[in-house]
Short mmCIF file of C-alpha atoms in Angstrom, two decimals:
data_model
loop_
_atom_site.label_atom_id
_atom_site.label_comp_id
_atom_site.label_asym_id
_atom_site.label_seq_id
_atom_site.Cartn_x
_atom_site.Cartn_y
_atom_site.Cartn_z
CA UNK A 1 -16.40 -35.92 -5.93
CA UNK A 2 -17.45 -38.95 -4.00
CA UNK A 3 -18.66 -36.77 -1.55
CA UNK A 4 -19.04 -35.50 -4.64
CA UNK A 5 -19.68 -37.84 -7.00
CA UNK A 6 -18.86 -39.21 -8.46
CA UNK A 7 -16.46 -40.55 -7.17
CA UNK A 8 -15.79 -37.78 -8.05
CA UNK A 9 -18.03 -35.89 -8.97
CA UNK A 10 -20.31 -33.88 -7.51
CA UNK A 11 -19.11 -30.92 -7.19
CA UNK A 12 -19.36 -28.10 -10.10
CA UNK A 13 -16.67 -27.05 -12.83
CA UNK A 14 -16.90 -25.66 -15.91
CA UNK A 15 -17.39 -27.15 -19.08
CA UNK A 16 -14.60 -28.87 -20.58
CA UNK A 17 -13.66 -29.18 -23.94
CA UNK A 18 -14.46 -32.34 -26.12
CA UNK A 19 -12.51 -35.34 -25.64
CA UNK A 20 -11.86 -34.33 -21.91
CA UNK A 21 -11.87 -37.17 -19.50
CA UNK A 22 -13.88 -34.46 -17.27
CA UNK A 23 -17.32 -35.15 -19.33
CA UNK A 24 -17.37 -37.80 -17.78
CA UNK A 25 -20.47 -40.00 -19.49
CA UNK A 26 -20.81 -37.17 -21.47
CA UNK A 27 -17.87 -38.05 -23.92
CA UNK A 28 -17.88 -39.79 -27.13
CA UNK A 29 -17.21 -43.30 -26.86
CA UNK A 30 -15.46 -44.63 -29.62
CA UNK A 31 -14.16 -48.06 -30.96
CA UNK A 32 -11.15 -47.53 -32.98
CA UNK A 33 -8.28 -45.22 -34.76
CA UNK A 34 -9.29 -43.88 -37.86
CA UNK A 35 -7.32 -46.27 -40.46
CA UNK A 36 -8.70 -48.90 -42.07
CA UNK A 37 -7.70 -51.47 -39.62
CA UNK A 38 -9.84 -50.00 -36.98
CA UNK A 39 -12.14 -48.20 -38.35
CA UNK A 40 -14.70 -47.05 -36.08
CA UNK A 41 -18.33 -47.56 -36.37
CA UNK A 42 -19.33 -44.28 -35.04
CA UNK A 43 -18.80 -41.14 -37.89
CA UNK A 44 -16.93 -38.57 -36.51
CA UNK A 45 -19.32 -36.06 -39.05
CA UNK A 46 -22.21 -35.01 -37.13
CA UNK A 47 -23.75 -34.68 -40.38
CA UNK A 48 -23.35 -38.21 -41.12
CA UNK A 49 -24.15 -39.47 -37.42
CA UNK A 50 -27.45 -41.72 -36.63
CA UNK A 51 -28.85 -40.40 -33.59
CA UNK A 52 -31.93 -41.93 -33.66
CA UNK A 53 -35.40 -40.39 -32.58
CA UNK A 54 -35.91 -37.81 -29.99
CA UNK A 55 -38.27 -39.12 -27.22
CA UNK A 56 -41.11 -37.39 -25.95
CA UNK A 57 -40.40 -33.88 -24.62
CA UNK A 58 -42.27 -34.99 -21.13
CA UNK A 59 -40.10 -37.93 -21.28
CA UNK A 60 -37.10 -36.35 -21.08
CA UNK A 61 -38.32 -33.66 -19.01
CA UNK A 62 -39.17 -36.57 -15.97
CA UNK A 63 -35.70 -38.06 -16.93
CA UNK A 64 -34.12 -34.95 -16.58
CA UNK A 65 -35.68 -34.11 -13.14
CA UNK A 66 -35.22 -37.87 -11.79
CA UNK A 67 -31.59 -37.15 -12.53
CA UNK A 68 -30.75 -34.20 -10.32
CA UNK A 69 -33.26 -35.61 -7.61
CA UNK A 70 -31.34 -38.92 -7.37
CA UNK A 71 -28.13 -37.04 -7.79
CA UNK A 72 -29.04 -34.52 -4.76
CA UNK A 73 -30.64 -37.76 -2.37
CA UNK A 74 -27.06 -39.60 -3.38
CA UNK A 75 -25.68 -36.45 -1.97
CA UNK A 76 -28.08 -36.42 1.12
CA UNK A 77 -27.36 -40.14 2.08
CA UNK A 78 -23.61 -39.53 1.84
CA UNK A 79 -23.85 -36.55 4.83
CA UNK A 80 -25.73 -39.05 6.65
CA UNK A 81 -23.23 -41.38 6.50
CA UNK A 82 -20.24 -39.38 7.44
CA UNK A 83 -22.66 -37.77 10.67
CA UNK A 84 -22.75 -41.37 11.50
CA UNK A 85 -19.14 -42.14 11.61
CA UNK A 86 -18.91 -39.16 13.23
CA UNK A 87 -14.95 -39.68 14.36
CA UNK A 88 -12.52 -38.49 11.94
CA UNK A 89 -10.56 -41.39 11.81
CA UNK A 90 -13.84 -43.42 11.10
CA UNK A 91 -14.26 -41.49 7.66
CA UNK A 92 -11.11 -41.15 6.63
CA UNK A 93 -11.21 -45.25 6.86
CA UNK A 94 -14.27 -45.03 4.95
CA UNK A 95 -13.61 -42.53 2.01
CA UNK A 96 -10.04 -43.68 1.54
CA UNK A 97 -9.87 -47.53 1.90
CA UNK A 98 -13.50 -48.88 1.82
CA UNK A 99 -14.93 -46.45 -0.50
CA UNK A 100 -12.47 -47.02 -3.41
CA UNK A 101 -12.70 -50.56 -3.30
CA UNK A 102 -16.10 -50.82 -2.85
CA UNK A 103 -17.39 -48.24 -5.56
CA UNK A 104 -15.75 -50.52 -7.83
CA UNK A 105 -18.26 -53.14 -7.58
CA UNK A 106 -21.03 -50.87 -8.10
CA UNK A 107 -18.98 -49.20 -11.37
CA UNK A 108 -19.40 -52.76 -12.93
CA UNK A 109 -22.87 -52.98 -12.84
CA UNK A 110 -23.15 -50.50 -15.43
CA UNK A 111 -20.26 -50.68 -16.78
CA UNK A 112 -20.33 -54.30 -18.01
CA UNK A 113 -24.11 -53.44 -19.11
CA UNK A 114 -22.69 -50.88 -20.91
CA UNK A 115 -19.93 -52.66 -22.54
CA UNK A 116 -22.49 -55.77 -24.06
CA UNK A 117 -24.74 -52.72 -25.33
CA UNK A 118 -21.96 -51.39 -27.17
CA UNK A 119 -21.31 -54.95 -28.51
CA UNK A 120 -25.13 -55.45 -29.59
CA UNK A 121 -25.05 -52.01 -31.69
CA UNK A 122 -22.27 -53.64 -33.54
CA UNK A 123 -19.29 -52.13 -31.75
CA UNK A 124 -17.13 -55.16 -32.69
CA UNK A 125 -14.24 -53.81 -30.08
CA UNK A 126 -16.66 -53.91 -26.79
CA UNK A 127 -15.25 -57.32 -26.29
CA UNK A 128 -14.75 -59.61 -23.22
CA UNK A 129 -11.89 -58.13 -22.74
CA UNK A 130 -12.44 -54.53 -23.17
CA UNK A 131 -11.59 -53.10 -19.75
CA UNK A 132 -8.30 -55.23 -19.44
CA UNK A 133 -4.84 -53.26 -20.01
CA UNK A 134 -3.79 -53.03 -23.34
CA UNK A 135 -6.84 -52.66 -25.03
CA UNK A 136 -6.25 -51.35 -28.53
CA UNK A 137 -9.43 -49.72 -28.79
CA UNK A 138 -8.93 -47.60 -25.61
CA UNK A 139 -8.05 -44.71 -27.70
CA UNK A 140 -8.54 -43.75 -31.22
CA UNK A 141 -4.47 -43.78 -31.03
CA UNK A 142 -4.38 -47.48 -29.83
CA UNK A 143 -3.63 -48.91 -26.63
CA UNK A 144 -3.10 -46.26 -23.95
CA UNK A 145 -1.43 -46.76 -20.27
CA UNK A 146 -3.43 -47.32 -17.58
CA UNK A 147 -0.54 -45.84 -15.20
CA UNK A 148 -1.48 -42.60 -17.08
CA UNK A 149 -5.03 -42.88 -16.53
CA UNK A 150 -4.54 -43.89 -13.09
CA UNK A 151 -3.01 -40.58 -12.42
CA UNK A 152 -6.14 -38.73 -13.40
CA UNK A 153 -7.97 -39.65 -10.28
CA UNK A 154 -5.21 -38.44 -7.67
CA UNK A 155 -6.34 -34.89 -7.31
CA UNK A 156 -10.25 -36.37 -6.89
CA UNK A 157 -9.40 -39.29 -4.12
CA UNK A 158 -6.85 -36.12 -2.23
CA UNK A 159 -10.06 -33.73 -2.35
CA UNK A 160 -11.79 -36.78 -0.83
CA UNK A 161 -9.22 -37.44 1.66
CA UNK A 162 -9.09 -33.54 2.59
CA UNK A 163 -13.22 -33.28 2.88
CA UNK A 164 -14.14 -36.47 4.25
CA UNK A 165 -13.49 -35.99 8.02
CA UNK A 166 -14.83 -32.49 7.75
CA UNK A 167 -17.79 -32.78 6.25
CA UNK A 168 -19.35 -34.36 9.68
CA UNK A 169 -18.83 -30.47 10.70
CA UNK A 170 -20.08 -28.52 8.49
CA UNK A 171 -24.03 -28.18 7.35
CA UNK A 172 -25.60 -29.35 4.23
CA UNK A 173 -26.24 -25.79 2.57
CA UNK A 174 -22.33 -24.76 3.43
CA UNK A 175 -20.73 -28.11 2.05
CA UNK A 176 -22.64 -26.98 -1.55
CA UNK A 177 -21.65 -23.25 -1.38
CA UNK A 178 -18.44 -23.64 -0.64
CA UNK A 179 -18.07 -26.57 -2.95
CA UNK A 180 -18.43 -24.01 -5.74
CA UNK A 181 -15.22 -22.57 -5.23
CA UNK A 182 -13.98 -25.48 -6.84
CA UNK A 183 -14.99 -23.32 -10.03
CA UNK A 184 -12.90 -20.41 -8.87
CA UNK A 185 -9.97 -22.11 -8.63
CA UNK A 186 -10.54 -24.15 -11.83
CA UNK A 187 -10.70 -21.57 -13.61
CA UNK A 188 -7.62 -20.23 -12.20
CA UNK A 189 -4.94 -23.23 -12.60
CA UNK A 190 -6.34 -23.74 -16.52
CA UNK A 191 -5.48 -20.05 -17.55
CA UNK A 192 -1.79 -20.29 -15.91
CA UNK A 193 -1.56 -23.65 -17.52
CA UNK A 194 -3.41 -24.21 -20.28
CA UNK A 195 -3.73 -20.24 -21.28
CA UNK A 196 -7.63 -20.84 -21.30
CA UNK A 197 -8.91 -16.77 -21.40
CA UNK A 198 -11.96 -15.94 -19.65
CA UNK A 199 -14.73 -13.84 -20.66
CA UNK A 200 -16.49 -10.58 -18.72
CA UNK A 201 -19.31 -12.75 -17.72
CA UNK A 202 -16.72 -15.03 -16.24
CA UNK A 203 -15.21 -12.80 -14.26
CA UNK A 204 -18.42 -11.90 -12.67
CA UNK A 205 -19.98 -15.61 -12.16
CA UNK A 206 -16.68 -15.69 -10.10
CA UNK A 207 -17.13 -12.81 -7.95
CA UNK A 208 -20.92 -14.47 -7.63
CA UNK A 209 -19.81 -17.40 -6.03
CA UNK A 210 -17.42 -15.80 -3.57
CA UNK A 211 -20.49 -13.27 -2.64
CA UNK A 212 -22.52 -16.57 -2.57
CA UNK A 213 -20.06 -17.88 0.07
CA UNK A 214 -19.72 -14.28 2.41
CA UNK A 215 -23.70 -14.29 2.30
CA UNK A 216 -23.66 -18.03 4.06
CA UNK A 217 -21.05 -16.81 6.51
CA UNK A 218 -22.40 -13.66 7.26
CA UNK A 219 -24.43 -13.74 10.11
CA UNK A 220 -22.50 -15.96 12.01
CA UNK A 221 -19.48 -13.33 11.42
CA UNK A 222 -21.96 -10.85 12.24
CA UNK A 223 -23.77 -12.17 15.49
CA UNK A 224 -21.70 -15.79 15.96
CA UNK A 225 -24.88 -16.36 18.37
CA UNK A 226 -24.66 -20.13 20.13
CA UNK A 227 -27.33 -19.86 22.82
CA UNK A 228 -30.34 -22.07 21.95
CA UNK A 229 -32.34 -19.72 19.71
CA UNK A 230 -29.12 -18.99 17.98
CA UNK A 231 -28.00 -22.82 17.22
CA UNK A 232 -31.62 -23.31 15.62
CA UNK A 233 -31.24 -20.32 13.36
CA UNK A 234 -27.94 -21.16 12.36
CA UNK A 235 -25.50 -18.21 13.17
CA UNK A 236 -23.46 -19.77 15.65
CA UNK A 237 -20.03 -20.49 13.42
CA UNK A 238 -18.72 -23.38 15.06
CA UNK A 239 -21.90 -25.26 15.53
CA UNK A 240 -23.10 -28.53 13.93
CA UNK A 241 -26.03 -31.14 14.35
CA UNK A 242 -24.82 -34.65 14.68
CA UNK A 243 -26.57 -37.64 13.80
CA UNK A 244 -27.80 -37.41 17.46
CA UNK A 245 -29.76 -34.80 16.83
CA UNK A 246 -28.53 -32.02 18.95
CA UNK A 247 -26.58 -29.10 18.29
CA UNK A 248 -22.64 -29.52 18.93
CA UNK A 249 -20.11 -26.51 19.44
CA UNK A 250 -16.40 -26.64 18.14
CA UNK A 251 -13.59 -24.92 18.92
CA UNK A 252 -11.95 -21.93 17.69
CA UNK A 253 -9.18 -24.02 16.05
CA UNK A 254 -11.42 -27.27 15.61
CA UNK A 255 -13.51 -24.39 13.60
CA UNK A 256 -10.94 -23.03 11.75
CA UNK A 257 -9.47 -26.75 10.91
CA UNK A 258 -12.66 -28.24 9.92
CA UNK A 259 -13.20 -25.65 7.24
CA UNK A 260 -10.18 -24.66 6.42
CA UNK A 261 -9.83 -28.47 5.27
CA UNK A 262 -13.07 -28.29 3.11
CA UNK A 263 -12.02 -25.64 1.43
CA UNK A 264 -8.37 -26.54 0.81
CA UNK A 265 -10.25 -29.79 -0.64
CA UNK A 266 -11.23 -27.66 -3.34
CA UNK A 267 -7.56 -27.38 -4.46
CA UNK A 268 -6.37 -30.96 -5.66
CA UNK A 269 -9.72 -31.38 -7.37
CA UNK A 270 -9.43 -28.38 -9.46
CA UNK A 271 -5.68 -29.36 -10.29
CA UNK A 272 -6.77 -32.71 -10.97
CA UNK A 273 -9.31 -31.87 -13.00
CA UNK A 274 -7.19 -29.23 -15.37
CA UNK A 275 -4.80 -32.39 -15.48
CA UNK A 276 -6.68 -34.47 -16.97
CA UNK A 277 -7.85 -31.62 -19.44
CA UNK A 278 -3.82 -31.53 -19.96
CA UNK A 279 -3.38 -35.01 -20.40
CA UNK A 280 -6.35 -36.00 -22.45
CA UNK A 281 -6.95 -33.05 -24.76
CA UNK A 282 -6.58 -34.23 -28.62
CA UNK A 283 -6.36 -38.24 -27.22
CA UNK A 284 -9.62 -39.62 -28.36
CA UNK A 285 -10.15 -41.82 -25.60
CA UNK A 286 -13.13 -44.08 -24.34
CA UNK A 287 -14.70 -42.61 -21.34
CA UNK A 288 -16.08 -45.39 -19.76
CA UNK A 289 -12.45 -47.58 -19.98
CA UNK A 290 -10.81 -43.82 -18.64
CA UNK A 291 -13.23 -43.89 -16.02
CA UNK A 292 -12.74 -47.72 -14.70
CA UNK A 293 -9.10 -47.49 -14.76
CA UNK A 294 -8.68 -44.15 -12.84
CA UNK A 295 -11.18 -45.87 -10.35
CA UNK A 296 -9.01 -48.55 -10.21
CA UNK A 297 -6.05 -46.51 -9.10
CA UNK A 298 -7.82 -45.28 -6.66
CA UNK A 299 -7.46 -47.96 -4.36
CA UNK A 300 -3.66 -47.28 -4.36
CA UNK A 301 -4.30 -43.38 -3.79
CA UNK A 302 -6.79 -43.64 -1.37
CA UNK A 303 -4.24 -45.86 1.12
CA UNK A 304 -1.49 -43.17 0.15
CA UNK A 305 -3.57 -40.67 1.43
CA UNK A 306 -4.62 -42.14 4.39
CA UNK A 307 -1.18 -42.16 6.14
CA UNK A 308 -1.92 -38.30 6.28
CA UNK A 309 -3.98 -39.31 9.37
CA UNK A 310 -0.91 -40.28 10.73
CA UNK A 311 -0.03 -36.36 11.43
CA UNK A 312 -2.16 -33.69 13.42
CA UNK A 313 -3.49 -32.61 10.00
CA UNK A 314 -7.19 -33.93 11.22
CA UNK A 315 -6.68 -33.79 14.91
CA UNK A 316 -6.04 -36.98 16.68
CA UNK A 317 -3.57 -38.69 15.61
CA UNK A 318 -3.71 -42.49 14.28
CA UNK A 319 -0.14 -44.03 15.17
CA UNK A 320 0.77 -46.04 12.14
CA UNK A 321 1.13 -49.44 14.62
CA UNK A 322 -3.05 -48.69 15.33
CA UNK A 323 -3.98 -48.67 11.96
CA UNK A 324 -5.43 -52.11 11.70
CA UNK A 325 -7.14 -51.41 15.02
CA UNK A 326 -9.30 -48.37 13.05
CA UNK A 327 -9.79 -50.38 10.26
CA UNK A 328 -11.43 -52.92 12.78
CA UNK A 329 -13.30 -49.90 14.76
CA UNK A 330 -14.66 -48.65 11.69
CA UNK A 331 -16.32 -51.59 10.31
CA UNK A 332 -17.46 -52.22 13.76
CA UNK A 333 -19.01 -48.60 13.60
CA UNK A 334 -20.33 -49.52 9.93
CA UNK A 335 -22.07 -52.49 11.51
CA UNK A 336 -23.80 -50.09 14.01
CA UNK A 337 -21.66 -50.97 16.96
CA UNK A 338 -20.17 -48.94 19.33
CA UNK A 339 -16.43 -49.15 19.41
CA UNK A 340 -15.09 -47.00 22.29
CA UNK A 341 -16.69 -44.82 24.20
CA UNK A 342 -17.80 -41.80 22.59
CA UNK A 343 -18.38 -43.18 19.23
CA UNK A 344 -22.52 -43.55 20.09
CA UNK A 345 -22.87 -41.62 16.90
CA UNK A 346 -22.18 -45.05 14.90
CA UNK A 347 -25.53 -46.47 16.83
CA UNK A 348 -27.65 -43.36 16.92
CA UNK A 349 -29.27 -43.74 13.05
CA UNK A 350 -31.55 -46.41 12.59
CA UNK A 351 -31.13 -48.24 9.64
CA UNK A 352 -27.03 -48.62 10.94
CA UNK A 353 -24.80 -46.85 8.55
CA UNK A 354 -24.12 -49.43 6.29
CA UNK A 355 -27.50 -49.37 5.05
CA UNK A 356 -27.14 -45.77 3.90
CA UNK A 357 -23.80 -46.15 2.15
CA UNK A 358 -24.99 -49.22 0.22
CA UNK A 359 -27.91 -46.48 -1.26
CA UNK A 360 -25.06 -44.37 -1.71
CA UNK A 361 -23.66 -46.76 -3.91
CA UNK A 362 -26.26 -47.53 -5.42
CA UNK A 363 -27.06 -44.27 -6.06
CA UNK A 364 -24.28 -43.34 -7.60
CA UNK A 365 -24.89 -46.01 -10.51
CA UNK A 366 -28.54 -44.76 -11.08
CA UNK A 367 -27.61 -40.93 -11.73
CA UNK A 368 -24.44 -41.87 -13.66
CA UNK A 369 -26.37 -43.83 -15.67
CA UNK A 370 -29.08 -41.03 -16.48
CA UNK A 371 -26.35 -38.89 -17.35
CA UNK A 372 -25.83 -41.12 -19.87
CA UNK A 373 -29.36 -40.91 -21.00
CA UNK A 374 -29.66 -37.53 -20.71
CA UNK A 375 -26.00 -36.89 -22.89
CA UNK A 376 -27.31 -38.47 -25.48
CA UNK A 377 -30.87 -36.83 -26.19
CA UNK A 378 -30.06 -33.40 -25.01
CA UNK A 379 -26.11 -32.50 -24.11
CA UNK A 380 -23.01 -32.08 -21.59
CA UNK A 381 -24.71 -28.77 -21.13
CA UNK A 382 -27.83 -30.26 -19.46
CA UNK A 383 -26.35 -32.30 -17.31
CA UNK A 384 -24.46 -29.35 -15.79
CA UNK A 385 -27.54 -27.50 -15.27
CA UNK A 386 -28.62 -30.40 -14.14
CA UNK A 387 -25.87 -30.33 -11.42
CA UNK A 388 -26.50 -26.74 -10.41
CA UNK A 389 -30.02 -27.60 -9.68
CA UNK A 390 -28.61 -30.69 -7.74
CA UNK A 391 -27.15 -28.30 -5.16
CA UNK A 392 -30.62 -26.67 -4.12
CA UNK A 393 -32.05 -30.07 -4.18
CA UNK A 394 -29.63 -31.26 -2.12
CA UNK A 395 -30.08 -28.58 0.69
CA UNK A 396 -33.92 -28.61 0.81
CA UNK A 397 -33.73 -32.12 0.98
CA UNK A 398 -30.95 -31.71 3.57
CA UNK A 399 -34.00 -30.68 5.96
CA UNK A 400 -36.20 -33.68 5.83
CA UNK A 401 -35.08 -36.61 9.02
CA UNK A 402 -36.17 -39.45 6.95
CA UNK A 403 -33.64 -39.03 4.48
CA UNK A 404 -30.81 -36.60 6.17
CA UNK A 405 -31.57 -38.77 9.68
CA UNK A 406 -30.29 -36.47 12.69
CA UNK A 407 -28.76 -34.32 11.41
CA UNK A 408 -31.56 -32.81 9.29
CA UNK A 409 -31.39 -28.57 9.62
CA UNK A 410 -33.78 -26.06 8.23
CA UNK A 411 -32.59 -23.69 5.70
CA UNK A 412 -32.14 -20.28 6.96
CA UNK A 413 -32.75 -16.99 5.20
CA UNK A 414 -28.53 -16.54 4.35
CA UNK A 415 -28.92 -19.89 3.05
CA UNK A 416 -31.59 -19.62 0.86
CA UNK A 417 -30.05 -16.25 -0.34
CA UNK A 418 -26.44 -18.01 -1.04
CA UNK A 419 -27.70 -21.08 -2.99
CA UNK A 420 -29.91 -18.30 -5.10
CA UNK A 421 -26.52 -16.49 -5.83
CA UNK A 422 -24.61 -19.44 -6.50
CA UNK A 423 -27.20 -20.95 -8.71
CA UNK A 424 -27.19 -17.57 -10.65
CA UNK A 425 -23.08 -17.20 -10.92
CA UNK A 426 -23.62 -20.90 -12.78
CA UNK A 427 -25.95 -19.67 -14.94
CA UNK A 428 -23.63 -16.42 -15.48
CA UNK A 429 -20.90 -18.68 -16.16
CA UNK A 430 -22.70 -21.00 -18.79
CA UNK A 431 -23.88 -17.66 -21.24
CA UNK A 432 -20.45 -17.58 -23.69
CA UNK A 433 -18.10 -20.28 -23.61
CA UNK A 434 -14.29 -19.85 -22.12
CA UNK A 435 -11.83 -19.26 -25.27
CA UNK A 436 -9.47 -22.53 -25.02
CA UNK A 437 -5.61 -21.38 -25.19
CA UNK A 438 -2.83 -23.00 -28.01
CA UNK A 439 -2.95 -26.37 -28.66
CA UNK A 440 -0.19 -28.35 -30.02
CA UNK A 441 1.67 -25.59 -30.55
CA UNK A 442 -0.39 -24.09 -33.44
CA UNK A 443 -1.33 -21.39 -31.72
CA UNK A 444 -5.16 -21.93 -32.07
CA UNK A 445 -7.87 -20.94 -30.18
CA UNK A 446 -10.93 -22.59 -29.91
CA UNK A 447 -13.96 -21.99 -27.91
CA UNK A 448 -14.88 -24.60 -25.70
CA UNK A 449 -18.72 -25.63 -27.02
CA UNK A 450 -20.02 -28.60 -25.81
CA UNK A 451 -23.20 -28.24 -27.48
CA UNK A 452 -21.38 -27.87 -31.15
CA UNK A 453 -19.13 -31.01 -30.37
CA UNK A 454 -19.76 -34.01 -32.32
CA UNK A 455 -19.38 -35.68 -28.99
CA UNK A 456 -23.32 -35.29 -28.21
CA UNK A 457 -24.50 -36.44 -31.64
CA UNK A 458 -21.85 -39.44 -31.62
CA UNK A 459 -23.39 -40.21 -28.19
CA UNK A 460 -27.00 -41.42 -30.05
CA UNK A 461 -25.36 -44.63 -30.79
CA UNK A 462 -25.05 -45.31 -26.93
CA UNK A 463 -27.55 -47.32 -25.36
CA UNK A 464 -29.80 -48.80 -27.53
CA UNK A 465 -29.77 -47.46 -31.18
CA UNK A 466 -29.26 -49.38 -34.14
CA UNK A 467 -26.13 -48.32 -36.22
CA UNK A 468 -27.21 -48.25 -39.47
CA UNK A 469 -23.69 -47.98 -40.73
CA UNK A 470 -23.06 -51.65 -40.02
CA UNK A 471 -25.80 -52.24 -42.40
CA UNK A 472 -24.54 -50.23 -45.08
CA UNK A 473 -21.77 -52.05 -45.04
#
């Protein structure tokens, strides 16, 4: 997820099977079907496949680490932002009409990068052309619509829409824990629709991560404290630090609204993400066309989902005739101005907002493009750990004013304690694969590997390495 990761991304799932639009960068990228006529360059036989040589272990160990630390800053910068805008109206603006167009941009800078790479290892369909519709070397079936693969992005830009105004609300450490319940109800939606059967040490990475969320909660359940001494230790459950620094309290129902939201957020992500398991399973198709199209069709979502601030959903209500007037008040809050009074949070943070979403951005392209790195030397498994460790980066950075800004907040004992269970339910969840349900009606099962998949040996022709096939021909 955006605020998340990717645009989507950021929050954790489990590992999906190969050729799932879900790994992301970590998918096979191929050129071609498998007749003569477009034969692809890459061998499917990870036998066969040219992966080139393994770099230094201490290389990969700093690229590695320089992943989840840029990942968890990305993550950082993108609180900041949202305790800047402060209003909800202001981020809904932002996360569902500027942030889809705008992430767009920054997905070209790799992605054309990507595409002449591709070209130079001898990838003769990485063309000019290559992200336009039609492209016959989308999928190793042919040309595949982009309608379809603008669908796979609606569940990520609703779970943006949902968490966007709330995460102004809601600390650091409790965005991540309760982020993980994405897993939960992941897991959920793919064995009622896909029949995907779950293991014992399943079961109890799930129970982990709802303890993980109870522990966070607990004290403010407990004591719900929100004198002074209780607003700086964190058990007062309707407080939050805004990008003023100070300590803010919400109402019962504001309370209740605010994460109630966030965690309903968790529900169109996990459907969209079984989805696109649906959807893509068995189609062989190029991740990095997948992921620009879906990005594209965001843009449409992200306006559809906006009108939703039309209702009482988020509070206030933005009467349909005023939306060009927020559009207006947000940029203006962007810029650093103050619209209307009450809106000083736009002008507390110094650099203005703007400045922190265009490292957000930017951001974004230098993790996604480590993942890439890190895909093809080690695996999807990696960069899932990799994610998990993101998390705990994320919070401990969370508590440092030059990069979280005002809203910087110290981690407190339940904190530490829930990000140490959560972090161990992932770790639970990653020991035996899930056991995939029928596909194509043949009644097979599979177990979903992504270590074993030809998709991280194919991967060593990304980025650099010679394909030595092109010679043998």
């Amino acid at each position: 997820m955006p605020l998340n990761a990717s645009p989507a991304a950021l929050l954790t799932e489990p590992e999906p099977p190969p050729r799932s639009l879900d790994e992301s960068s970590a998918s096979p990228l191929k050129d071609g079907a498998d007749d003569e006529t477009h034969a692809p360059v890459v061998s499917r036989d990870p036998s066969t496949a040219h992966v080139g040589q393994r770099p230094p272990q201490l290389l990969v160990v700093f690229m590695f680490v320089l992943y989840a630390v840029s990942m968890s800053v990305d993550r950082v910068f993108m609180k900041r932002m949202t305790n800047s805008m402060g209003n909800p109206t202001y981020n809904l603006v932002l996360w569902n009409i500027v942030w889809p167009v705008t992430t767009q941009f920054f997905n070209l800078a790799y992605m054309l990068p990507y595409v002449w790479l591709m070209r130079k290892a001898g990838h003769e369909g990485y063309t000019r052309r290559f992200l336009l519709p039609g492209n016959p070397t989308a999928s190793s079936g042919g040309a595949i619509s982009v309608v379809l693969l603008g669908t796979l992005s609606l569940g990520d830009q609703m779970c943006t829409c949902l968490c966007s105004a709330p995460c102004a609300f809601i600390s650091q450490t409790m965005l991540n824990v309760m982020g993980n319940m994405g897993l939960v109800f992941q897991a959920s939606l793919s064995a009622l629709w896909l029949g995907t059967r779950y293991r014992q040490v399943h079961y109890a990475s799930f129970l982990l991560i709802v303890m993980s969320v109870m522990v966070n909660f607990s004290d403010k359940f407990s004591d719900n404290d929100c004198s002074p001494a209780g607003l700086e230790k964190g058990k007062c459950l309707g407080a939050y630090k805004g990008a003023d620094k100070k300590y803010h309290i919400l109402s019962g129902a504001d309370t209740f609204r605010w994460y109630g939201l966030n965690l309903l957020a968790m529900l169109p992500f996990a459907l969209g993400s079984v989805y696109k398991q649906y959807i893509l399973q068995g189609r062989d198709v190029e991740v990095v066309y997948a992921t620009w199209w879906a990005g594209v069709f965001q843009v449409p979502w992200g306006m559809l989902c906006f009108t939703l601030s039309w209702t009482k959903m988020f509070g206030d209500t933005v009467p349909p005739g005023q939306t060009f007037q927020a559009l207006r008040d947000t940029g203006a809050c962007i810029l650093g101005y103050v619209p209307h009074p009450g809106d000083e949070s736009c002008a507390e943070d110094s650099p203005p907002p703007w400045f922190w979403y265009i490292l957000y951005l930017a951001g974004n392209v230098m993790w996604v493009v480590l993942r890439l790195w890190l895909t093809k030397y080690l695996s999807a498994v990696w960069t899932q750990t990799g994610q998990v460790l993101c998390f705990n980066l994320t919070s401990i950075f969370g508590m440092f004013p030059v990069l979280a800004g005002g809203g910087a907040q110290n981690l407190t004992v339940n904190d530490a304690f829930a990000l140490v269970l959560a972090s161990i339910a992932l770790w639970v969840y990653g020991m035996e694969p899930e056991i995939q349900g029928p596909r194509g009606g043949a009644g097979e099962e599979k177990e979903n590997k992504a270590m074993d998949s030809p998709s991280t040996v194919e991967m060593g022709q990304v980025m650099g390495d010679d394909v030595n096939e092109k010679d043998q021909r």
